Short mmCIF file of C-alpha atoms and ligand atoms in Angstrom, two decimals:
data_model
loop_
_atom_site.label_atom_id
_atom_site.label_comp_id
_atom_site.label_asym_id
_atom_site.label_seq_id
_atom_site.Cartn_x
_atom_site.Cartn_y
_atom_site.Cartn_z
CA MET A 1 15.35 -10.82 -44.14
CA VAL A 2 15.54 -14.22 -45.89
CA ALA A 3 18.61 -15.20 -43.80
CA MET A 4 16.53 -14.47 -40.68
CA ALA A 5 13.45 -16.43 -41.72
CA CYS A 6 15.56 -19.56 -42.86
CA LEU A 7 16.84 -19.54 -39.30
CA LEU A 8 13.50 -19.68 -38.06
CA LEU A 9 12.23 -22.28 -39.99
CA LEU A 10 15.20 -24.45 -39.16
CA GLY A 11 14.96 -23.15 -35.27
CA SER A 12 11.31 -24.54 -34.76
CA LEU A 13 12.11 -27.70 -36.33
CA PHE A 14 14.96 -27.89 -34.56
CA LEU A 15 11.98 -27.25 -31.38
CA SER A 16 9.86 -29.21 -32.70
CA LEU A 17 11.77 -32.22 -32.90
CA SER A 18 13.08 -32.12 -29.78
CA ALA A 19 9.63 -31.40 -28.24
CA ASN A 20 8.08 -34.73 -29.58
CA ALA A 21 10.52 -36.24 -28.12
CA VAL A 22 11.07 -35.48 -24.76
CA GLN A 23 7.53 -34.53 -23.14
CA GLU A 24 4.36 -32.85 -23.13
CA PRO A 25 3.85 -29.16 -22.67
CA TRP A 26 2.86 -28.33 -18.86
CA ARG A 27 -0.04 -27.67 -17.25
CA ILE A 28 -2.11 -26.21 -20.57
CA ARG A 29 -4.74 -24.68 -18.16
CA ASP A 30 -7.98 -26.93 -18.13
CA ALA A 31 -11.27 -25.90 -20.01
CA SER A 32 -13.65 -26.36 -17.49
CA CYS A 33 -11.38 -23.70 -15.42
CA PRO A 34 -12.97 -20.05 -15.25
CA ASP A 35 -11.83 -17.68 -17.45
CA TYR A 36 -10.22 -15.47 -14.75
CA ARG A 37 -10.78 -12.44 -16.68
CA THR A 38 -14.38 -12.77 -14.80
CA TYR A 39 -12.94 -14.81 -12.09
CA SER A 40 -10.88 -11.65 -10.85
CA THR A 41 -14.15 -9.34 -10.92
CA ARG A 42 -16.21 -11.13 -8.32
CA ARG A 43 -15.50 -12.00 -4.75
CA HIS A 44 -14.24 -15.48 -3.68
CA SER A 45 -14.29 -16.97 -0.26
CA PRO A 46 -12.81 -17.00 2.52
CA ILE A 47 -13.22 -13.40 2.95
CA THR A 48 -10.69 -12.10 5.62
CA ASN A 49 -12.39 -10.75 8.66
CA GLY A 50 -10.49 -7.47 8.66
CA PRO A 51 -11.83 -4.59 7.99
CA LEU A 52 -11.85 -4.19 4.33
CA ARG A 53 -13.01 -7.90 4.30
CA LEU A 54 -10.63 -8.76 1.01
CA PRO A 55 -11.94 -11.88 -0.60
CA PHE A 56 -9.24 -14.92 -1.64
CA GLN A 57 -8.83 -14.48 -5.30
CA ARG A 58 -6.51 -17.34 -6.28
CA PRO A 59 -7.46 -19.62 -8.87
CA LEU A 60 -8.67 -23.30 -7.44
CA ALA A 61 -5.69 -25.09 -7.22
CA GLU A 62 -6.29 -27.29 -10.61
CA CYS A 63 -6.44 -24.44 -12.03
CA ARG A 64 -3.25 -22.82 -11.64
CA THR A 65 -0.84 -22.16 -14.63
CA PHE A 66 2.46 -23.07 -12.77
CA VAL A 67 2.94 -24.37 -9.06
CA SER A 68 6.12 -23.65 -7.26
CA SER A 69 6.81 -25.03 -3.56
CA ASP A 70 9.09 -21.93 -2.79
CA VAL A 71 6.98 -19.74 -3.81
CA GLU A 72 4.05 -21.44 -1.64
CA ARG A 73 6.59 -21.51 0.93
CA VAL A 74 7.30 -17.95 0.72
CA ILE A 75 3.34 -17.16 0.79
CA THR A 76 3.08 -18.86 4.06
CA GLU A 77 5.92 -17.79 5.68
CA VAL A 78 5.05 -14.05 4.72
CA LYS A 79 1.24 -14.48 5.82
CA SER A 80 2.23 -15.97 9.67
CA ARG A 81 4.36 -12.60 9.59
CA ILE A 82 1.86 -9.98 8.92
CA SER A 83 -0.76 -9.09 11.38
CA ASP A 84 -3.00 -6.93 9.34
CA VAL A 85 -5.25 -10.23 7.58
CA ASP A 86 -6.37 -7.68 4.67
CA LEU A 87 -2.77 -6.66 4.00
CA ALA A 88 -1.72 -10.58 4.24
CA GLN A 89 -4.69 -11.70 1.96
CA LEU A 90 -3.43 -9.47 -0.66
CA PHE A 91 0.03 -10.39 -1.01
CA GLU A 92 -1.05 -14.24 -1.25
CA ASN A 93 -3.24 -12.91 -3.86
CA CYS A 94 -0.61 -10.66 -5.53
CA PHE A 95 2.58 -12.27 -5.31
CA PRO A 96 1.41 -15.88 -7.07
CA ASN A 97 -0.77 -14.21 -9.86
CA THR A 98 1.50 -14.44 -12.54
CA LEU A 99 2.45 -18.21 -11.72
CA ASP A 100 -1.23 -18.60 -11.03
CA THR A 101 -2.76 -17.59 -14.44
CA THR A 102 -0.41 -15.91 -17.09
CA VAL A 103 2.21 -18.99 -17.79
CA ARG A 104 -0.09 -19.76 -20.65
CA TRP A 105 2.45 -21.91 -22.09
CA HIS A 106 5.65 -24.01 -21.10
CA LEU A 107 7.09 -26.58 -22.58
CA PRO A 108 9.70 -27.80 -20.09
CA GLY A 109 13.07 -29.88 -20.21
CA ARG A 110 16.44 -29.29 -22.15
CA ALA A 111 14.74 -26.50 -24.86
CA PRO A 112 11.97 -24.75 -22.34
CA GLN A 113 9.86 -22.31 -23.94
CA SER A 114 7.66 -20.12 -21.50
CA PHE A 115 4.55 -17.63 -23.05
CA ILE A 116 3.97 -15.60 -19.98
CA VAL A 117 0.78 -13.42 -21.24
CA THR A 118 0.18 -10.25 -19.74
CA GLY A 119 -3.27 -10.90 -18.03
CA ASP A 120 -6.37 -9.93 -19.63
CA ILE A 121 -4.63 -9.83 -23.35
CA ASN A 122 -3.90 -13.22 -24.65
CA ALA A 123 -0.29 -11.56 -25.57
CA GLU A 124 3.08 -11.52 -24.17
CA TRP A 125 4.75 -7.94 -23.46
CA ILE A 126 8.85 -8.15 -23.24
CA ARG A 127 8.41 -5.49 -20.55
CA ASP A 128 5.70 -6.82 -18.89
CA SER A 129 6.88 -10.65 -19.14
CA THR A 130 9.90 -9.56 -17.81
CA ASN A 131 8.13 -7.35 -14.96
CA GLN A 132 5.93 -10.19 -13.78
CA LEU A 133 8.73 -12.84 -13.48
CA SER A 134 10.97 -11.06 -11.80
CA PRO A 135 9.60 -11.10 -7.91
CA TYR A 136 10.20 -15.25 -8.59
CA LEU A 137 14.08 -14.58 -9.44
CA PRO A 138 15.31 -14.99 -5.67
CA LEU A 139 14.37 -17.86 -6.13
CA VAL A 140 15.60 -19.85 -8.80
CA LYS A 141 18.69 -21.26 -7.26
CA ASN A 142 16.82 -23.27 -5.51
CA ASP A 143 13.57 -24.27 -6.96
CA SER A 144 14.40 -26.52 -10.56
CA THR A 145 10.69 -26.39 -12.01
CA LEU A 146 11.35 -22.28 -11.36
CA ARG A 147 14.75 -22.45 -13.07
CA ASN A 148 13.17 -24.07 -15.87
CA LEU A 149 10.46 -21.68 -16.53
CA ILE A 150 13.10 -18.84 -16.43
CA VAL A 151 15.08 -20.23 -18.89
CA GLY A 152 12.00 -21.05 -21.23
CA ALA A 153 10.91 -16.57 -20.94
CA ILE A 154 14.43 -16.03 -21.71
CA HIS A 155 14.19 -18.28 -24.93
CA THR A 156 11.02 -17.12 -26.01
CA GLN A 157 11.53 -13.41 -25.52
CA ALA A 158 15.00 -14.18 -27.79
CA GLU A 159 13.02 -15.54 -30.32
CA PHE A 160 10.70 -12.84 -30.25
CA ILE A 161 13.20 -10.16 -30.92
CA THR A 162 15.17 -12.50 -32.71
CA SER A 163 12.09 -12.43 -35.54
CA SER A 164 11.00 -8.96 -34.82
CA PRO A 165 13.43 -6.60 -32.79
CA TYR A 166 10.97 -3.65 -33.01
CA CYS A 167 8.03 -5.29 -31.70
CA ASN A 168 6.46 -4.82 -28.11
CA ALA A 169 4.02 -7.28 -27.66
CA PHE A 170 3.75 -10.87 -29.26
CA GLN A 171 1.75 -14.14 -30.27
CA PRO A 172 1.63 -17.77 -29.02
CA PRO A 173 4.71 -19.66 -30.12
CA ALA A 174 3.60 -22.23 -32.57
CA LEU A 175 4.85 -25.40 -31.28
CA SER A 176 2.01 -23.87 -28.59
CA ARG A 177 -0.87 -24.84 -31.18
CA LEU A 178 -2.61 -21.32 -29.32
CA LYS A 179 -4.33 -19.40 -31.57
CA PRO A 180 -3.17 -15.93 -32.51
CA SER A 181 -5.54 -13.12 -31.49
CA SER A 182 -5.75 -9.73 -33.52
CA ASN A 183 -5.44 -6.33 -31.79
CA ASP A 184 -7.77 -5.04 -34.00
CA GLN A 185 -6.21 -1.96 -35.70
CA SER A 186 -4.83 -1.53 -39.16
CA ASP A 187 -1.43 -0.41 -39.06
CA SER A 188 1.51 0.59 -41.55
CA VAL A 189 4.33 -0.16 -40.17
CA ASN A 190 8.32 -0.18 -41.42
CA PRO A 191 9.82 -2.51 -41.05
CA PRO A 192 6.93 -5.16 -41.66
CA TYR A 193 5.74 -7.99 -39.16
CA ASP A 194 3.97 -11.23 -39.72
CA PRO A 195 0.50 -10.82 -37.43
CA ALA A 196 1.09 -14.70 -36.69
CA LEU A 197 4.06 -13.77 -34.93
CA VAL A 198 3.53 -10.52 -33.75
CA PHE A 199 0.60 -8.98 -31.41
CA GLU A 200 1.83 -5.15 -31.64
CA CYS A 201 4.40 -3.61 -33.07
CA LYS A 202 5.50 -0.02 -31.40
CA TYR A 203 9.14 0.35 -30.85
CA GLU A 204 10.23 1.13 -27.35
CA LEU A 205 13.35 1.01 -26.36
CA ASP A 206 12.57 -0.39 -22.47
CA SER A 207 11.49 -3.52 -24.38
CA LEU A 208 14.74 -4.73 -25.28
CA ALA A 209 15.91 -3.52 -22.10
CA SER A 210 13.98 -6.02 -20.53
CA PHE A 211 15.43 -8.74 -22.32
CA LEU A 212 18.29 -7.95 -20.77
CA ASN A 213 17.20 -7.36 -17.72
CA LEU A 214 15.88 -10.72 -17.42
CA ALA A 215 18.53 -12.81 -18.98
CA ASN A 216 20.73 -10.57 -16.13
CA MET A 217 18.88 -10.93 -13.53
CA PHE A 218 18.54 -15.07 -14.14
CA PHE A 219 22.74 -15.15 -14.26
CA GLU A 220 23.14 -12.81 -11.51
CA GLN A 221 21.00 -15.28 -9.34
CA THR A 222 22.40 -18.06 -10.39
CA GLY A 223 25.89 -17.76 -11.53
CA ASP A 224 24.78 -19.60 -14.57
CA SER A 225 25.42 -18.22 -18.44
CA SER A 226 24.79 -21.94 -20.14
CA PHE A 227 21.45 -20.97 -21.67
CA VAL A 228 23.74 -18.09 -24.05
CA SER A 229 25.20 -21.00 -26.31
CA GLN A 230 22.30 -23.58 -25.10
CA ASP A 231 19.57 -21.78 -26.82
CA PRO A 232 19.54 -21.04 -30.75
CA TYR A 233 18.42 -17.62 -30.65
CA PHE A 234 20.07 -15.82 -27.39
CA MET A 235 22.98 -14.40 -29.43
CA GLU A 236 20.91 -13.71 -32.45
CA ALA A 237 18.68 -11.45 -30.61
CA ILE A 238 21.72 -9.62 -28.83
CA LYS A 239 22.91 -9.06 -32.70
CA ASN A 240 19.23 -8.01 -33.04
CA VAL A 241 18.98 -5.33 -30.13
CA ILE A 242 22.74 -3.97 -31.01
CA GLN A 243 21.65 -3.45 -34.66
CA VAL A 244 18.36 -1.63 -33.55
CA LEU A 245 20.49 0.31 -31.00
CA ASP A 246 22.72 1.53 -34.11
CA GLU A 247 19.83 2.13 -36.04
CA GLN A 248 17.56 3.94 -33.18
CA ALA A 249 21.37 6.31 -32.56
CA LEU A 250 20.33 8.06 -36.06
CA THR A 251 18.85 11.58 -35.83
CA THR A 252 16.33 13.14 -37.94
CA TYR A 253 19.60 14.88 -40.17
CA ASP A 254 22.39 13.37 -40.98
CA ASP A 255 26.13 15.52 -40.31
CA LYS A 256 25.42 17.59 -43.25
CA GLY A 257 22.09 18.49 -42.85
CA ASN A 258 19.96 16.49 -44.89
CA ASP A 259 17.81 14.62 -43.66
CA ARG A 260 17.60 10.70 -43.59
CA ARG A 261 14.36 8.27 -42.64
CA ASN A 262 14.04 6.42 -40.03
CA TRP A 263 14.34 2.78 -40.10
CA TYR A 264 11.15 2.37 -37.75
CA THR A 265 7.94 4.15 -38.49
CA PHE A 266 4.75 3.42 -37.39
CA GLN A 267 1.14 4.67 -38.50
CA ARG A 268 -2.28 3.80 -37.03
CA GLN A 269 -6.04 4.79 -38.23
CA THR A 270 -7.03 6.38 -35.26
CA ASN A 271 -8.61 9.41 -33.61
CA VAL A 272 -6.49 9.14 -30.56
CA GLY A 273 -3.13 11.24 -30.49
CA THR A 274 -1.05 9.17 -28.39
CA GLU A 275 -1.81 6.35 -30.85
CA THR A 276 0.23 7.06 -33.84
CA LEU A 277 3.49 9.18 -35.05
CA ALA A 278 3.57 12.44 -36.01
CA LEU A 279 6.26 13.15 -39.73
CA HIS A 280 4.72 9.89 -41.46
CA GLY A 281 5.03 8.00 -38.88
CA ALA A 282 8.89 8.39 -38.09
CA GLY A 283 8.14 10.88 -34.91
CA ASN A 284 9.64 14.32 -33.86
CA PRO A 285 12.70 15.55 -34.90
CA THR A 286 16.16 14.35 -32.59
CA ASN A 287 19.03 16.45 -32.43
CA LEU A 288 22.94 15.21 -33.62
CA ASN A 289 25.39 14.51 -30.72
CA THR A 290 23.65 13.25 -27.88
CA SER A 291 24.37 9.48 -27.69
CA LEU A 292 20.95 9.10 -26.71
CA ILE A 293 18.47 6.02 -28.38
CA ARG A 294 15.20 7.46 -29.71
CA SER A 295 12.13 5.48 -28.61
CA ALA A 296 9.01 5.38 -30.45
CA PHE A 297 6.47 4.43 -27.71
CA ARG A 298 6.96 4.86 -24.31
CA PRO A 299 6.09 1.80 -21.76
CA SER A 300 2.33 2.63 -21.74
CA ASP A 301 2.69 1.82 -25.32
CA ASP A 302 1.93 5.64 -25.86
CA ALA A 303 3.68 7.75 -28.29
CA THR A 304 6.90 9.36 -27.07
CA ILE A 305 6.48 13.60 -28.19
CA LEU A 306 10.20 13.63 -27.86
CA GLN A 307 12.11 9.98 -28.87
CA PHE A 308 14.97 10.70 -26.34
CA PHE A 309 13.04 9.06 -23.84
CA ILE A 310 15.20 9.28 -20.48
CA PRO A 311 13.74 6.27 -18.33
CA ALA A 312 14.56 3.72 -20.99
CA ASN A 313 17.78 5.03 -21.88
CA ALA A 314 19.04 5.01 -18.46
CA PHE A 315 17.48 1.48 -18.29
CA MET A 316 19.17 0.30 -21.72
CA ALA A 317 22.70 2.00 -20.07
CA VAL A 318 22.01 -0.05 -16.72
CA GLU A 319 21.40 -3.22 -18.76
CA LEU A 320 24.06 -2.98 -21.77
CA LYS A 321 26.56 -2.14 -18.43
CA ARG A 322 25.52 -5.59 -16.66
CA SER A 323 25.83 -7.33 -19.94
CA LYS A 324 29.21 -7.42 -20.15
CA LYS A 325 29.59 -10.02 -16.78
CA LEU A 326 26.84 -12.73 -18.26
CA LEU A 327 28.53 -12.62 -21.79
CA ALA A 328 32.51 -12.75 -20.71
CA ALA A 329 31.44 -16.01 -18.53
CA ALA A 330 29.89 -17.06 -21.79
CA GLY A 331 33.09 -16.66 -23.23
CA TYR A 332 32.02 -13.24 -25.92
CA GLY A 333 34.82 -11.63 -23.65
CA LYS A 334 35.16 -8.28 -27.05
CA LEU A 335 31.34 -8.12 -27.56
CA ALA A 336 30.71 -7.83 -23.36
CA ASP A 337 33.21 -5.19 -23.59
CA ASP A 338 31.57 -3.51 -26.63
CA LEU A 339 28.31 -3.48 -24.88
CA TYR A 340 29.90 -1.99 -21.28
CA THR A 341 30.91 0.87 -23.84
CA ARG A 342 27.44 1.26 -25.58
CA GLY A 343 26.22 1.12 -21.92
CA GLU A 344 28.74 4.05 -20.66
CA LYS A 345 27.55 6.21 -23.27
CA ILE A 346 24.08 6.23 -23.40
CA GLU A 347 24.37 7.25 -19.48
CA GLN A 348 26.87 10.00 -20.33
CA GLY A 349 24.34 11.46 -22.43
CA VAL A 350 21.42 10.62 -20.31
CA TRP A 351 23.44 12.98 -17.63
CA GLU A 352 24.52 15.67 -19.99
CA HIS A 353 21.01 15.80 -21.91
CA GLY A 354 18.48 13.94 -19.68
CA VAL A 355 18.68 16.90 -16.92
CA TYR A 356 17.87 20.25 -16.73
CA GLU A 357 17.10 23.24 -14.74
CA ASN A 358 13.70 23.64 -13.91
CA ARG A 359 12.56 27.22 -12.79
CA ASN A 360 10.80 25.43 -9.73
CA PHE A 361 12.56 22.56 -8.61
CA GLY A 362 16.41 23.08 -9.60
CA LYS A 363 18.57 20.41 -11.46
CA VAL A 364 16.13 18.05 -12.10
CA PHE A 365 15.98 15.08 -14.73
CA ALA A 366 13.23 15.31 -17.97
CA TYR A 367 11.26 12.56 -19.16
CA GLU A 368 12.03 13.02 -22.75
CA VAL A 369 14.36 15.53 -24.58
CA ASP A 370 15.05 16.26 -28.40
CA GLY A 371 18.93 17.55 -28.04
CA TYR A 372 17.41 20.61 -29.70
CA GLY A 373 16.55 21.78 -26.05
CA SER A 374 13.20 20.95 -25.69
CA VAL A 375 11.80 18.99 -22.58
CA ILE A 376 8.64 16.93 -21.48
CA ASN A 377 8.05 17.61 -18.17
CA MET A 378 6.34 14.61 -16.25
CA ASP A 379 6.09 11.29 -15.38
CA ASP A 380 4.29 8.51 -15.75
CA ALA A 381 3.46 4.93 -13.96
CA ASN A 382 4.74 2.79 -16.39
CA LEU A 383 8.45 1.09 -15.55
CA PRO A 384 10.77 2.61 -16.66
CA SER A 385 9.76 5.73 -15.10
CA LEU A 386 11.64 8.80 -13.48
CA LEU A 387 10.34 7.97 -10.54
CA SER A 388 11.63 4.57 -10.68
CA LEU A 389 15.27 5.19 -11.96
CA PRO A 390 16.90 3.72 -8.77
CA LEU A 391 15.37 0.63 -8.66
CA LEU A 392 16.75 0.32 -12.69
CA GLY A 393 20.11 0.91 -10.59
CA PHE A 394 20.75 4.50 -12.44
CA VAL A 395 21.31 6.36 -9.69
CA ASP A 396 20.92 6.44 -5.76
CA ALA A 397 17.50 7.01 -4.62
CA SER A 398 19.88 9.98 -2.41
CA ASN A 399 21.24 11.81 -5.49
CA GLU A 400 20.18 15.60 -5.43
CA VAL A 401 19.10 15.35 -9.07
CA TYR A 402 16.92 12.34 -8.72
CA GLN A 403 15.46 13.83 -5.22
CA ASN A 404 14.60 17.02 -6.63
CA THR A 405 12.99 15.27 -9.49
CA ARG A 406 10.85 13.24 -6.94
CA ARG A 407 9.65 16.05 -5.38
CA MET A 408 8.46 17.48 -8.08
CA LEU A 409 7.04 13.93 -9.38
CA LEU A 410 4.78 13.39 -6.65
CA SER A 411 3.38 17.31 -6.41
CA LYS A 412 0.25 18.72 -8.19
CA ALA A 413 2.93 21.91 -9.11
CA GLY A 414 5.10 19.98 -10.82
CA ASN A 415 3.96 16.94 -12.89
CA PRO A 416 1.28 16.94 -14.77
CA TYR A 417 0.12 13.83 -14.40
CA PHE A 418 0.32 13.45 -10.18
CA LEU A 419 -3.33 12.92 -9.59
CA LYS A 420 -5.42 13.38 -7.07
CA GLY A 421 -8.95 13.36 -5.87
CA PRO A 422 -10.74 12.55 -2.36
CA ASP A 423 -10.68 8.66 -3.04
CA PHE A 424 -6.87 8.00 -4.57
CA ALA A 425 -3.78 9.63 -5.29
CA GLY A 426 -1.17 9.09 -7.42
CA ILE A 427 0.91 9.22 -11.14
CA GLY A 428 -0.82 8.11 -13.77
CA GLY A 429 -0.50 8.94 -17.67
CA PRO A 430 -2.00 9.74 -20.85
CA HIS A 431 -3.23 6.17 -21.52
CA ILE A 432 -6.03 6.34 -19.23
CA GLY A 433 -6.36 9.52 -18.74
CA VAL A 434 -6.32 12.60 -16.52
CA ARG A 435 -8.74 11.02 -13.74
CA TYR A 436 -7.05 7.88 -13.42
CA ALA A 437 -4.18 7.27 -10.96
CA TRP A 438 -2.02 3.93 -11.27
CA PRO A 439 -1.53 2.29 -8.21
CA MET A 440 2.05 0.81 -9.71
CA SER A 441 3.25 4.40 -9.14
CA LEU A 442 2.47 4.09 -5.12
CA LEU A 443 4.28 0.74 -5.40
CA VAL A 444 7.40 2.42 -7.07
CA LEU A 445 6.67 5.48 -4.45
CA ILE A 446 7.17 3.13 -0.96
CA ARG A 447 10.45 1.62 -2.94
CA THR A 448 12.10 4.49 -3.50
CA SER A 449 11.57 6.14 0.05
CA ASP A 450 13.35 5.82 3.33
CA ASP A 451 10.33 7.47 5.17
CA ASP A 452 8.01 5.50 7.30
CA ALA A 453 5.21 8.00 7.45
CA GLU A 454 5.11 8.08 3.46
CA ILE A 455 5.45 4.24 3.14
CA THR A 456 2.59 3.68 5.16
CA ALA A 457 0.24 6.19 4.17
CA ALA A 458 0.80 5.00 0.31
CA LEU A 459 0.58 1.75 1.54
CA GLU A 460 -2.82 1.90 3.00
CA LEU A 461 -3.98 3.81 0.21
CA VAL A 462 -3.60 0.63 -2.80
CA LYS A 463 -4.85 -1.48 0.16
CA LYS A 464 -8.01 0.17 0.38
CA THR A 465 -8.79 0.61 -3.10
CA THR A 466 -8.75 -2.88 -4.70
CA GLY A 467 -12.43 -2.43 -5.50
CA GLY A 468 -12.76 -4.96 -2.94
CA LEU A 469 -11.03 -7.42 -4.91
CA GLY A 470 -8.00 -7.85 -3.21
CA LEU A 471 -5.95 -7.55 -6.30
CA MET A 472 -3.81 -4.82 -8.22
CA HIS A 473 -5.24 -2.70 -10.84
CA GLU A 474 -3.85 -0.38 -13.67
CA SER A 475 -5.61 2.55 -12.97
CA VAL A 476 -8.02 3.71 -10.54
CA ASN A 477 -10.37 7.00 -10.83
CA VAL A 478 -9.11 9.22 -7.98
CA ARG A 479 -12.77 10.14 -7.14
CA GLN A 480 -13.87 7.27 -6.96
CA ALA A 481 -12.34 4.27 -6.06
CA ARG A 482 -14.62 1.58 -7.08
CA ASP A 483 -14.06 2.98 -10.44
CA TYR A 484 -10.97 0.60 -12.24
CA THR A 485 -9.51 -0.46 -15.39
CA ARG A 486 -8.01 -3.84 -15.61
CA SER A 487 -8.76 -6.61 -12.78
CA TRP A 488 -6.18 -8.90 -14.50
CA PHE A 489 -3.03 -7.73 -14.70
CA ALA A 490 -0.44 -9.05 -13.69
CA TRP A 491 2.18 -6.85 -14.01
CA CYS A 492 1.21 -4.46 -11.29
CA ASN A 493 0.54 -7.92 -8.91
CA SER A 494 4.02 -8.48 -9.37
CA GLU A 495 5.34 -5.30 -8.28
CA PHE A 496 2.88 -5.59 -5.12
CA GLY A 497 4.43 -8.62 -3.97
CA LYS A 498 7.82 -7.29 -4.54
CA THR A 499 7.38 -4.27 -2.88
CA ILE A 500 5.95 -6.18 0.42
CA LEU A 501 9.21 -8.77 0.07
CA ASP A 502 11.05 -5.09 -0.16
CA LEU A 503 9.58 -3.95 3.50
CA ALA A 504 9.92 -7.66 5.08
CA VAL A 505 13.95 -6.50 4.58
CA ARG A 506 14.11 -3.32 4.47
CA LYS A 507 11.28 -2.11 6.95
CA PRO A 508 9.83 -5.00 8.85
CA HIS A 509 8.23 -3.39 11.18
CA LEU A 510 5.91 -1.33 8.99
CA VAL A 511 5.03 -5.11 7.48
CA PHE A 512 5.18 -7.55 10.56
CA GLY A 513 4.41 -5.09 13.51
CA THR A 514 7.38 -2.88 15.89
CA GLY A 515 10.68 -5.31 17.06
CA ALA A 516 9.65 -7.74 14.26
CA GLU A 517 12.70 -9.06 12.45
CA ALA A 518 13.40 -8.63 8.88
CA TYR A 519 12.68 -11.51 6.57
CA SER A 520 14.68 -12.65 3.43
CA ILE A 521 12.89 -14.92 0.96
CA THR A 522 16.35 -16.44 0.48
CA THR A 523 17.26 -17.28 3.74
C1 NAG B 1 28.01 17.25 -33.73
O1 NAG B 1 29.53 17.11 -33.66
C2 NAG B 1 29.91 17.62 -34.89
C3 NAG B 1 31.48 16.60 -34.59
O2 NAG B 1 31.68 17.33 -33.38
C4 NAG B 1 30.40 18.66 -34.92
O3 NAG B 1 30.76 18.75 -36.36
C5 NAG B 1 28.53 18.95 -35.13
O4 NAG B 1 28.66 20.51 -34.90
C6 NAG B 1 28.10 18.73 -34.04
N1 NAG B 1 26.71 18.88 -34.32
C7 NAG B 1 25.70 19.58 -33.40
C8 NAG B 1 23.68 19.65 -34.50
O5 NAG B 1 25.79 19.60 -32.13
C1 NAG B 2 18.54 -23.48 -0.83
O1 NAG B 2 18.29 -25.00 -0.13
C2 NAG B 2 19.50 -25.36 0.53
C3 NAG B 2 19.33 -26.57 0.97
O2 NAG B 2 18.45 -27.07 0.87
C4 NAG B 2 19.52 -24.15 2.19
O3 NAG B 2 20.70 -24.55 2.76
C5 NAG B 2 19.80 -23.43 1.17
O4 NAG B 2 19.30 -21.89 2.61
C6 NAG B 2 18.52 -22.58 -0.18
N1 NAG B 2 18.89 -21.44 -0.16
C7 NAG B 2 18.09 -20.51 -0.96
C8 NAG B 2 18.25 -19.72 -1.73
O5 NAG B 2 17.06 -20.99 -0.76
#
C-alpha cells in the first residue's frame, strides 16, 4: 500500500512537470455552453421531415468536447447513403456523442491523459469508457488527434487500476483540477479506497477486462505497442489485474474445508437488495476447482447472486488471450504466455461449469453459477451479457449452445428479464426493473443476427422509441415508450453507432436500400 502511494505521488509529479512543459489541456468545455443533461431532454433544430420528425441533438460546434475530422467524414458519408432521414439523424446524433459530450478533460501531447465521463454523471466508468470509445478505434490509424485521445484514455484507466484495482468508477484525475463528486452513499469496502480518486468501488470483473480490451483494440488497429513502455502506469495496472485474478480465484472454503476471507468485501446501507452483498459483504459461497473468477457485481452495477458471473469470465478469457500479442510485442514474452494460459483456463471453466442442460431449451449458457450446481438463468442488457458472447469473440454466433441460449434469452418463457409490452420489447434487468427494457439489448440482438426480418424489426423499434429526442436512452418503459431513463447515456449512443456501421458492412441493403454497396469506415 505504501509502495503504491509513493508510486502514485511520483507519477503525478512526473506528469504535472511534463504538463506544464507541454501545452494547455484540450477544450475544457466553455462555461457558457448549455448543460447537456438538460440540452438532451429538449428537441433542437433542424428537425427531419421524416415520419418521426427527429431533432438534431449534437451540441453547438463550439461546445463539443472533442473534434475529429475523420469522425465528421464518416458522419457525412453515412448520412449521404441512408435514405431514411430519421435513421440518418439518429446516426448523426449518436455516433459522435461520446466525443461531442463526454471528453470532460484531455491532456494532449507525449504523455496524454483522457477523462471520459459516462454522460450525466461526472465520473468515468472503466467499462463504459471503453465501450464509448470503441466505435472510433478503426479510425485511429489515420487520425492522430483521435489516436492521442485513445492513448490518453488507456493511460487514465491504467492510472485508476494502479491505485484501486477493485473499483469500477473514478473521479477526475488530479491534474485536471476538476472537482470530484460524491455518490451520496456510505459504503464500507475492503480494501479501502480514497474517495478523492474513486467515485464508487464495486468490484466488477468485466471492468478489468474492459481495460485490457481498450489496449488490445488499440494495438490491433495500429500495431503500436510503444504506449506499454512509455506509460508509467500500464504495467503496474497489468500487475494489479493479475493480483485481483489470483485473489478472486480463491473460493469461500480452502481445500481443507475451512472458510477463508474474501479479499474484497462491500456493504452498503440500503433498502435495495441488489446494492449490497450477502455474508458480511463477501458474497454467496463459491466452490473449489472451477477455474472461474469471482465477480461481486455485474456490469449493471447490481450485485451478483452467484459470483461466477459467466459473461465477465468469458470476456476476461478472450482479453487475456488477446493480450498475449500486445505484451509479446512490447517485450514481455513470459508474461504474455502467462496471460494466455490464464485465459485458456478460464475459457475451459466457462465451458465446463457455465453450460447446463435447460429443460426447455437444451444446452445453454448460465448467467451465473457457483460451482455447486446452482444456476442463475437470465440475461441482463448490460454488456458483457450472454447475448453478446459472439461480439466479445468468445463463441461463434452459429454455435449450437449459443443459439439455444439466444432463443431462450429472447423469450418470455426463458428469460425473466425479457420484457414485452405494447410499446417496446427487449431485455432489461433488475437495475431499473421489470417494466423497462434496454435499447442496448436490441442493438446487440441486431449485431448477433443474420435474419433480415429480425434486424429490421429491432431497428424500427429502437428508432421509434427515443421519446422524440433522437438519442438512445438507458431503458424504455415497455408499456409507454415516452417514459424512459437517462436522456444522456453516451455508452448506448456508441452502441447505436457501431450497430449502423456493422450493418453498413454486413447488410448494406437494410440501411442504405436495395442493391446498395457495402460501406466501411476505413476505406
Ligand atoms: C478439488 O480438487 C482437488 C484436487 O484434485 C480434490 O482433492 C478435491 O476433492 C476437489 N474439490 C472439489 C470440491 O471438487
Ligand atoms: C489513411 O489515409 C491514407 C492516405 O491519406 C489512405 O490511403 C488510407 O486509405 C487511409 N486509411 C484509413 C484506414 O482510413
